[in-house]
Short mmCIF file of C-alpha atoms and ligand atoms in Angstrom, two decimals:
data_model
loop_
_atom_site.label_atom_id
_atom_site.label_comp_id
_atom_site.label_asym_id
_atom_site.label_seq_id
_atom_site.Cartn_x
_atom_site.Cartn_y
_atom_site.Cartn_z
CA MET A 1 0.00 0.00 0.00
CA THR A 2 1.19 3.50 -0.74
CA ARG A 3 1.73 5.96 2.05
CA ARG A 4 -1.11 8.40 1.90
CA ARG A 5 -0.89 12.00 2.83
CA LEU A 6 -3.73 14.29 3.47
CA GLY A 7 -3.92 18.01 3.93
CA LEU A 8 -7.65 18.51 4.24
CA LEU A 9 -8.24 17.48 7.81
CA ALA A 10 -4.67 17.29 8.96
CA ALA A 11 -4.70 20.59 10.81
CA GLY A 12 -7.83 19.74 12.73
CA LEU A 13 -7.15 16.05 12.45
CA VAL A 14 -8.90 15.03 15.55
CA LEU A 15 -11.54 17.61 15.68
CA ALA A 16 -12.85 20.36 13.53
CA ALA A 17 -15.68 22.33 15.01
CA LEU A 18 -17.72 23.46 12.05
CA GLY A 19 -19.50 26.05 14.13
CA GLY A 20 -16.35 27.43 15.66
CA GLY A 21 -16.04 30.28 13.25
CA ALA A 22 -19.55 31.61 13.70
CA LEU A 23 -19.61 35.26 14.61
CA ARG A 24 -22.62 37.39 15.37
CA GLY A 25 -22.48 41.15 15.27
CA GLY A 26 -18.69 40.95 15.36
CA ILE A 27 -18.65 39.44 18.85
CA ALA A 28 -16.77 36.19 19.18
CA PRO A 29 -18.97 33.54 20.78
CA PRO A 30 -17.81 32.43 24.20
CA GLU A 31 -15.55 29.47 23.88
CA HIS A 32 -13.32 28.10 26.58
CA ARG A 33 -10.50 25.71 25.71
CA GLU A 34 -8.09 23.95 27.99
CA THR A 35 -5.74 21.02 27.52
CA LEU A 36 -4.72 18.59 30.25
CA TYR A 37 -2.28 15.71 30.21
CA VAL A 38 -4.04 12.66 31.67
CA PHE A 39 -4.45 8.99 30.78
CA GLY A 40 -1.22 9.16 28.83
CA THR A 41 -2.64 11.62 26.37
CA LEU A 42 -3.64 15.23 25.91
CA VAL A 43 -7.27 15.82 26.78
CA GLU A 44 -8.76 18.93 25.28
CA ILE A 45 -11.90 20.37 26.84
CA VAL A 46 -13.84 22.85 24.75
CA ILE A 47 -16.89 24.50 26.30
CA HIS A 48 -19.27 26.63 24.30
CA GLY A 49 -21.97 29.03 25.25
CA ARG A 50 -21.07 29.70 28.90
CA PRO A 51 -19.56 32.84 30.36
CA GLN A 52 -15.79 32.56 30.70
CA ALA A 53 -15.77 32.37 34.51
CA GLU A 54 -18.34 29.58 34.59
CA ALA A 55 -16.60 27.65 31.83
CA ALA A 56 -13.27 28.01 33.64
CA ARG A 57 -14.83 26.68 36.84
CA ALA A 58 -16.43 23.73 35.04
CA THR A 59 -13.11 22.97 33.35
CA ALA A 60 -11.31 23.05 36.68
CA ASP A 61 -13.84 20.58 38.10
CA VAL A 62 -13.31 18.25 35.16
CA ALA A 63 -9.54 18.58 35.38
CA HIS A 64 -9.66 17.64 39.05
CA LEU A 65 -11.94 14.69 38.32
CA LEU A 66 -9.79 13.35 35.47
CA GLU A 67 -6.58 13.75 37.43
CA THR A 68 -8.13 11.86 40.35
CA LEU A 69 -9.37 9.06 38.10
CA HIS A 70 -6.01 8.86 36.37
CA ARG A 71 -4.31 8.39 39.73
CA ASP A 72 -6.89 5.97 41.15
CA TRP A 73 -7.10 3.80 38.05
CA HIS A 74 -3.47 3.72 37.02
CA ALA A 75 -2.44 0.20 36.03
CA TRP A 76 1.09 0.33 37.39
CA ARG A 77 1.64 3.47 39.48
CA PRO A 78 0.63 2.95 43.12
CA GLY A 79 -3.06 3.73 43.62
CA GLU A 80 -6.40 2.08 44.20
CA ILE A 81 -6.02 -0.41 41.31
CA THR A 82 -2.48 -1.50 42.13
CA ALA A 83 -3.61 -2.02 45.75
CA LEU A 84 -6.55 -4.08 44.53
CA ASN A 85 -4.26 -6.10 42.25
CA ALA A 86 -1.87 -6.81 45.12
CA ALA A 87 -4.78 -8.00 47.27
CA ILE A 88 -6.13 -10.29 44.53
CA ALA A 89 -2.66 -11.75 43.92
CA ALA A 90 -2.38 -12.47 47.64
CA GLY A 91 -5.85 -14.00 47.81
CA ARG A 92 -7.15 -11.22 50.09
CA PRO A 93 -10.35 -9.18 49.75
CA ALA A 94 -9.95 -5.46 49.09
CA GLN A 95 -12.07 -2.38 49.45
CA VAL A 96 -12.65 0.12 46.64
CA ASP A 97 -14.56 3.38 46.49
CA ALA A 98 -18.01 3.64 44.94
CA ARG A 99 -16.77 5.08 41.67
CA THR A 100 -14.17 2.37 41.15
CA ALA A 101 -16.75 -0.27 42.12
CA ALA A 102 -19.07 1.07 39.41
CA VAL A 103 -16.29 0.91 36.82
CA LEU A 104 -15.37 -2.62 37.89
CA ARG A 105 -19.00 -3.67 37.41
CA ARG A 106 -19.10 -1.96 34.04
CA GLY A 107 -15.85 -3.64 33.03
CA ARG A 108 -17.21 -7.00 34.06
CA GLU A 109 -20.43 -6.47 32.10
CA LEU A 110 -18.56 -5.29 28.98
CA SER A 111 -16.09 -8.14 29.21
CA CYS A 112 -18.89 -10.67 29.49
CA ALA A 113 -20.78 -9.15 26.54
CA ALA A 114 -17.58 -9.22 24.47
CA GLY A 115 -17.13 -12.92 25.16
CA GLY A 116 -13.95 -12.11 27.06
CA LEU A 117 -12.18 -10.45 24.09
CA PHE A 118 -12.36 -7.20 26.04
CA GLU A 119 -10.85 -8.31 29.30
CA PRO A 120 -9.61 -5.72 31.79
CA ALA A 121 -8.38 -8.54 34.06
CA ILE A 122 -5.39 -9.34 31.81
CA GLY A 123 -3.14 -6.73 33.40
CA ALA A 124 -0.41 -9.30 34.06
CA LEU A 125 -0.23 -10.09 30.34
CA VAL A 126 -0.15 -6.43 29.37
CA GLY A 127 2.69 -5.96 31.85
CA LEU A 128 4.53 -9.04 30.62
CA TRP A 129 4.56 -7.60 27.10
CA GLY A 130 6.18 -4.48 28.52
CA PHE A 131 3.29 -2.06 28.24
CA HIS A 132 3.22 -1.14 31.92
CA GLN A 133 5.57 1.76 31.38
CA ASP A 134 5.24 5.10 29.64
CA ALA A 135 7.91 4.47 27.02
CA PRO A 136 7.50 1.81 24.34
CA PRO A 137 9.04 -1.48 25.47
CA GLU A 138 12.47 -2.45 24.22
CA GLY A 139 13.70 -5.91 23.43
CA GLY A 140 11.77 -8.81 22.03
CA PRO A 141 8.57 -10.58 22.97
CA PRO A 142 8.38 -12.27 26.39
CA ASP A 143 9.09 -15.93 27.06
CA PRO A 144 6.27 -17.96 25.43
CA ALA A 145 6.09 -20.21 28.51
CA ALA A 146 5.41 -17.20 30.73
CA VAL A 147 2.69 -16.02 28.32
CA ALA A 148 1.15 -19.51 28.22
CA ALA A 149 1.12 -19.73 32.02
CA LEU A 150 -0.78 -16.43 32.34
CA VAL A 151 -3.29 -17.48 29.65
CA ALA A 152 -3.80 -20.86 31.36
CA ALA A 153 -4.63 -19.09 34.63
CA ARG A 154 -7.66 -17.55 32.81
CA PRO A 155 -7.82 -14.08 34.33
CA ARG A 156 -11.43 -12.94 34.02
CA MET A 157 -13.55 -10.06 35.24
CA THR A 158 -16.38 -12.51 35.72
CA ASP A 159 -14.34 -14.07 38.55
CA LEU A 160 -14.66 -10.88 40.59
CA ARG A 161 -17.29 -10.47 43.28
CA ILE A 162 -18.11 -6.87 43.96
CA GLU A 163 -20.24 -6.51 47.09
CA PRO A 164 -21.58 -3.08 48.03
CA LEU A 165 -20.65 -1.91 51.52
CA PRO A 166 -23.13 -0.06 53.73
CA GLU A 167 -20.71 2.87 54.14
CA GLY A 168 -20.32 3.19 50.34
CA GLY A 169 -17.76 1.58 48.09
CA ALA A 170 -17.48 -2.15 47.72
CA ARG A 171 -15.60 -5.20 48.89
CA VAL A 172 -13.95 -7.05 46.04
CA THR A 173 -13.01 -10.70 46.16
CA ALA A 174 -11.77 -12.88 43.31
CA ALA A 175 -12.41 -16.55 42.61
CA SER A 176 -8.77 -16.93 41.59
CA ARG A 177 -5.50 -15.05 42.00
CA ALA A 178 -5.18 -14.51 38.26
CA PRO A 179 -7.17 -11.31 37.63
CA GLN A 180 -4.96 -8.22 37.53
CA LEU A 181 -6.87 -5.14 36.57
CA ASP A 182 -5.81 -2.84 33.80
CA PHE A 183 -8.49 -0.35 32.79
CA GLY A 184 -6.42 0.85 29.81
CA GLY A 185 -8.93 -0.52 27.30
CA PHE A 186 -11.82 1.61 28.55
CA ALA A 187 -10.52 4.05 31.16
CA LYS A 188 -10.69 6.99 28.79
CA GLY A 189 -14.27 6.23 27.83
CA ALA A 190 -15.35 5.60 31.42
CA ALA A 191 -13.59 8.76 32.59
CA LEU A 192 -14.92 10.98 29.81
CA ALA A 193 -18.44 9.71 30.53
CA LEU A 194 -18.01 10.87 34.15
CA ALA A 195 -16.46 14.13 32.93
CA ALA A 196 -19.45 14.74 30.65
CA GLU A 197 -21.75 14.17 33.65
CA ALA A 198 -19.71 16.62 35.71
CA LEU A 199 -19.96 19.24 32.98
CA ARG A 200 -23.73 18.82 32.80
CA ALA A 201 -23.95 19.17 36.58
CA ASP A 202 -22.03 22.45 36.20
CA GLY A 203 -24.63 23.73 33.73
CA VAL A 204 -22.62 23.12 30.57
CA GLU A 205 -24.79 22.02 27.67
CA ASP A 206 -22.41 22.24 24.78
CA ALA A 207 -18.89 20.88 24.99
CA VAL A 208 -16.37 18.50 23.55
CA LEU A 209 -13.95 16.26 25.41
CA ASN A 210 -11.19 15.10 23.11
CA ALA A 211 -8.68 12.59 24.46
CA GLY A 212 -6.16 12.32 21.64
CA GLY A 213 -8.81 11.62 19.01
CA ASP A 214 -11.20 9.72 21.27
CA VAL A 215 -14.05 12.16 21.53
CA THR A 216 -17.21 12.58 23.61
CA VAL A 217 -19.55 15.46 22.79
CA LEU A 218 -22.28 17.13 24.76
CA GLY A 219 -24.93 19.17 23.04
CA ARG A 220 -25.25 20.13 19.46
CA GLY A 221 -21.88 21.69 18.79
CA GLY A 222 -21.21 25.07 17.29
CA SER A 223 -21.20 28.06 19.55
CA GLY A 224 -22.86 31.19 20.76
CA PRO A 225 -26.19 32.41 19.49
CA GLY A 226 -27.29 30.37 16.52
CA ALA A 227 -25.21 27.41 17.64
CA GLY A 228 -26.00 23.94 16.54
CA ARG A 229 -23.65 23.13 13.75
CA PRO A 230 -22.37 19.71 14.66
CA TRP A 231 -18.90 18.84 15.77
CA ARG A 232 -17.05 16.99 13.08
CA VAL A 233 -14.47 14.47 14.17
CA ALA A 234 -11.84 12.92 11.95
CA ILE A 235 -10.93 9.22 12.03
CA ARG A 236 -7.21 8.80 11.75
CA ASP A 237 -5.54 6.95 8.94
CA PRO A 238 -3.67 4.11 10.67
CA PHE A 239 -1.02 4.04 7.93
CA ALA A 240 -0.14 7.69 7.43
CA TRP A 241 -0.55 11.10 9.00
CA GLY A 242 -4.04 12.18 8.02
CA ALA A 243 -7.64 11.07 8.20
CA VAL A 244 -9.58 8.38 6.37
CA ALA A 245 -13.00 9.83 7.11
CA SER A 246 -14.90 12.15 9.37
CA VAL A 247 -18.13 11.89 11.32
CA GLU A 248 -20.62 14.60 12.24
CA MET A 249 -21.39 13.99 15.85
CA ARG A 250 -24.87 14.02 17.38
CA PRO A 251 -25.55 15.15 20.95
CA GLY A 252 -24.17 12.75 23.54
CA GLU A 253 -22.21 10.64 21.09
CA SER A 254 -18.71 9.29 21.48
CA LEU A 255 -16.26 8.20 18.80
CA TYR A 256 -13.39 5.98 19.98
CA THR A 257 -10.59 4.40 18.01
CA SER A 258 -8.13 1.70 19.00
CA GLY A 259 -5.12 1.17 16.85
CA ASN A 260 -1.81 -0.60 16.56
CA TYR A 261 0.05 2.54 15.49
CA GLU A 262 0.60 4.36 18.77
CA ARG A 263 1.79 1.96 21.43
CA PHE A 264 3.89 -0.85 19.96
CA PHE A 265 7.38 -2.19 19.55
CA GLU A 266 9.01 -3.98 16.68
CA ALA A 267 11.23 -7.03 16.83
CA ALA A 268 12.67 -8.80 13.79
CA GLY A 269 10.40 -6.73 11.55
CA VAL A 270 7.21 -7.74 13.37
CA ARG A 271 5.00 -5.20 15.10
CA PHE A 272 3.73 -6.03 18.58
CA ALA A 273 1.07 -3.57 19.70
CA HIS A 274 -0.60 -3.05 23.05
CA ILE A 275 -3.93 -4.78 22.43
CA ILE A 276 -3.62 -8.35 23.65
CA ASP A 277 -5.80 -11.26 22.64
CA PRO A 278 -6.73 -12.88 25.97
CA ARG A 279 -7.09 -16.28 24.24
CA THR A 280 -3.50 -16.41 23.00
CA GLY A 281 -1.84 -13.89 25.31
CA ARG A 282 -0.31 -12.29 22.23
CA PRO A 283 -0.88 -8.90 20.64
CA ALA A 284 -3.83 -8.86 18.25
CA ALA A 285 -2.21 -8.77 14.84
CA GLU A 286 -4.78 -8.37 12.10
CA ILE A 287 -6.51 -5.06 12.72
CA ALA A 288 -4.75 -1.73 12.20
CA SER A 289 -7.55 0.34 13.66
CA SER A 290 -11.04 -0.09 14.96
CA THR A 291 -13.51 2.75 15.49
CA VAL A 292 -16.82 2.73 17.34
CA LEU A 293 -19.51 5.42 17.36
CA ASP A 294 -21.87 5.04 20.29
CA THR A 295 -23.94 6.96 22.81
CA ASP A 296 -22.05 5.26 25.65
CA ALA A 297 -18.41 6.36 25.90
CA ALA A 298 -17.22 3.43 28.04
CA ARG A 299 -18.81 0.93 25.69
CA ALA A 300 -17.39 2.71 22.63
CA ASP A 301 -13.89 2.49 24.10
CA ALA A 302 -14.23 -1.11 25.26
CA ALA A 303 -15.76 -2.20 21.97
CA ALA A 304 -13.03 -0.53 19.90
CA THR A 305 -10.54 -2.67 21.82
CA ALA A 306 -12.67 -5.84 21.61
CA LEU A 307 -13.22 -5.52 17.86
CA SER A 308 -9.47 -5.17 17.30
CA VAL A 309 -9.03 -8.48 19.09
CA ALA A 310 -11.95 -10.13 17.26
CA GLY A 311 -10.41 -9.44 13.84
CA PRO A 312 -11.83 -9.34 10.31
CA GLU A 313 -13.99 -12.46 10.64
CA ALA A 314 -15.54 -12.21 14.09
CA TRP A 315 -15.84 -8.48 14.76
CA ALA A 316 -19.45 -8.07 13.59
CA GLN A 317 -20.69 -10.76 15.98
CA VAL A 318 -18.81 -9.15 18.87
CA ALA A 319 -20.21 -5.71 17.96
CA ALA A 320 -23.73 -7.15 17.94
CA ASP A 321 -23.17 -8.93 21.26
CA MET A 322 -21.93 -5.70 22.84
CA GLY A 323 -24.93 -3.78 21.53
CA VAL A 324 -22.82 -1.60 19.22
CA GLU A 325 -24.38 -0.56 15.92
CA ALA A 326 -21.81 1.71 14.32
CA ALA A 327 -18.28 0.39 13.88
CA MET A 328 -15.53 0.49 11.28
CA LEU A 329 -12.32 -1.52 11.12
CA ILE A 330 -9.26 -1.30 8.92
CA ASP A 331 -7.08 -4.37 8.71
CA GLY A 332 -3.35 -4.53 8.16
CA ARG A 333 -3.80 -4.67 4.40
CA GLY A 334 -5.99 -1.58 4.34
CA ARG A 335 -9.26 -3.44 3.86
CA VAL A 336 -12.17 -1.53 5.40
CA PHE A 337 -15.11 -3.18 7.13
CA ALA A 338 -18.07 -1.15 8.38
CA THR A 339 -21.57 -1.67 9.65
CA PRO A 340 -24.32 -0.05 7.57
CA ALA A 341 -25.00 2.42 10.42
CA MET A 342 -21.35 3.51 10.48
CA MET A 343 -21.13 3.70 6.71
CA ALA A 344 -24.07 6.09 6.69
CA ARG A 345 -22.36 8.40 9.16
CA MET A 346 -18.87 8.63 7.63
CA THR A 347 -17.68 11.08 5.02
CA PRO A 348 -14.52 9.75 3.39
CA ALA A 349 -11.60 12.14 3.54
CA GLY A 350 -9.94 13.59 0.46
CA GLU A 351 -7.93 10.58 -0.60
CA GLY A 352 -10.60 8.02 0.12
CA TRP A 353 -10.27 4.63 1.74
CA PRO A 354 -6.97 2.78 2.04
CA GLY A 355 -8.45 -0.36 0.45
CA PRO A 356 -11.68 -2.07 -0.58
CA VAL A 357 -14.70 -1.33 1.59
CA ALA A 358 -17.03 -4.09 2.80
CA VAL A 359 -20.32 -3.10 4.39
CA VAL A 360 -21.15 -5.87 6.84
CA PRO A 361 -24.65 -6.12 8.31
CA LEU A 362 -24.75 -6.99 11.99
CA PRO A 363 -25.79 -10.54 12.82
CA PRO A 364 -28.35 -11.15 15.57
CA ALA A 365 -26.83 -10.71 19.02
CA ALA A 366 -26.10 -13.77 21.10
CA THR A 367 -27.17 -13.25 24.68
CA PRO A 368 -24.29 -14.16 26.94
CA VAL A 369 -25.03 -15.30 30.45
CA CYS A 370 -23.31 -12.77 32.65
CA PRO A 371 -23.09 -12.76 36.45
CA ALA A 372 -25.46 -10.47 38.27
CA PRO A 373 -24.05 -6.99 38.91
P1 LIG B 1 -5.92 3.36 23.24
O1 LIG B 1 -5.53 3.45 24.68
O2 LIG B 1 -4.81 3.54 22.28
O3 LIG B 1 -7.14 4.14 22.91
P2 LIG B 1 -7.33 0.90 23.67
O4 LIG B 1 -8.54 1.58 24.11
O5 LIG B 1 -7.51 -0.25 22.75
O6 LIG B 1 -6.30 1.85 22.98
O7 LIG B 1 -6.58 0.38 24.97
C1 LIG B 1 -5.45 -0.41 24.92
C2 LIG B 1 -5.04 -0.74 26.34
O8 LIG B 1 -6.03 -1.61 26.91
C3 LIG B 1 -3.74 -1.47 26.49
O9 LIG B 1 -2.66 -0.57 26.66
C4 LIG B 1 -3.97 -2.28 27.75
O10 LIG B 1 -3.78 -1.46 28.88
C5 LIG B 1 -5.42 -2.63 27.67
N1 LIG B 1 -5.73 -3.87 26.95
C6 LIG B 1 -4.95 -4.57 26.08
N2 LIG B 1 -5.61 -5.64 25.58
C7 LIG B 1 -6.84 -5.62 26.15
C8 LIG B 1 -7.99 -6.47 26.04
N3 LIG B 1 -8.03 -7.53 25.25
N4 LIG B 1 -9.07 -6.14 26.79
C9 LIG B 1 -9.06 -5.06 27.61
N5 LIG B 1 -8.02 -4.23 27.74
C10 LIG B 1 -6.92 -4.50 27.02
MG1 LIG B 2 -10.48 0.98 24.06
#
């Protein structure tokens, strides 16, 4: 495949607010922008239609929330999750706060719906492959025997018991010592969903939260009087700097992409990226990027990861099982697969698709038997 370059959306690659330029009577509409560094990425918060002071206060609330979640949920820096992981490994119960308990339940439900392809309990495998550090891992793949041993231990979210405590929070026990939590596959989505709630509670009706191209929108987009021109979000080309398509967002929607092009290492010419197939314990190899458009940010994030693992044959069944309607995948050869709902929402970018496009209708969902919340 040729390397493709694209000027059109490159400047606003992740996000181009169509309404951003609207002016009325020469007065710039109120717009407040701030960028934070959390969850290993830059998170841009854009608030429209609120007075500066209020928008600044709402942004500060969100910044505080996201920084707290980042600390609490970190997969390898000491915090609530590493403490929980240590307890599980030692066969002890642990206590978590109410917010973390809710995310654990959500993770368990999403993992079950994804047939275990999204599996936040595989932290030990993610660590073994060297992804529990900020820098890309160096050296080759881990010892296959060590990988096989972790796979054989079957770490699963469905092995967690999460019992609410009268004073709030929950007591977590695990049926085995294998689960090691790593929220990396859906932390951004879960956190941005909470951030969107916090913004609404602060009276913000129109805003965008953009975590390095993973985007959650509130409201109709645009700005100031006469607002309502939708936010347009670009989907990155996994093979070159640029976009393959863009999507006009509707109120409350999230667009999340998982890819093999950001966190990976190469050994002997083979790319090993950070999405691990829990069945093999090895990085998922076939999908270059997977994008989900959904009204639920945590599900969008989790599903983007799960569909990458599922690959070109099984992804549509997994999407259906997770309740996702709009998804698009690009495999390593540039072949594009999309659901009809996603196809209808995407505008291809200037240079078009990187390969042939297959529109794949969703099969009927299987109903997995998941443990009670
Ligand atoms: P990104 O963080 O680039 O948006 P993802 O949402 O796909 O990408 O998250 C990838 C992260 O999820 C990995 O770094 C790891 O922490 C975790 N992870 C890897 N494989 C899985 C999996 N099969 N299920 C759940 N989480 C996973
Ligand atoms: Mg994800």
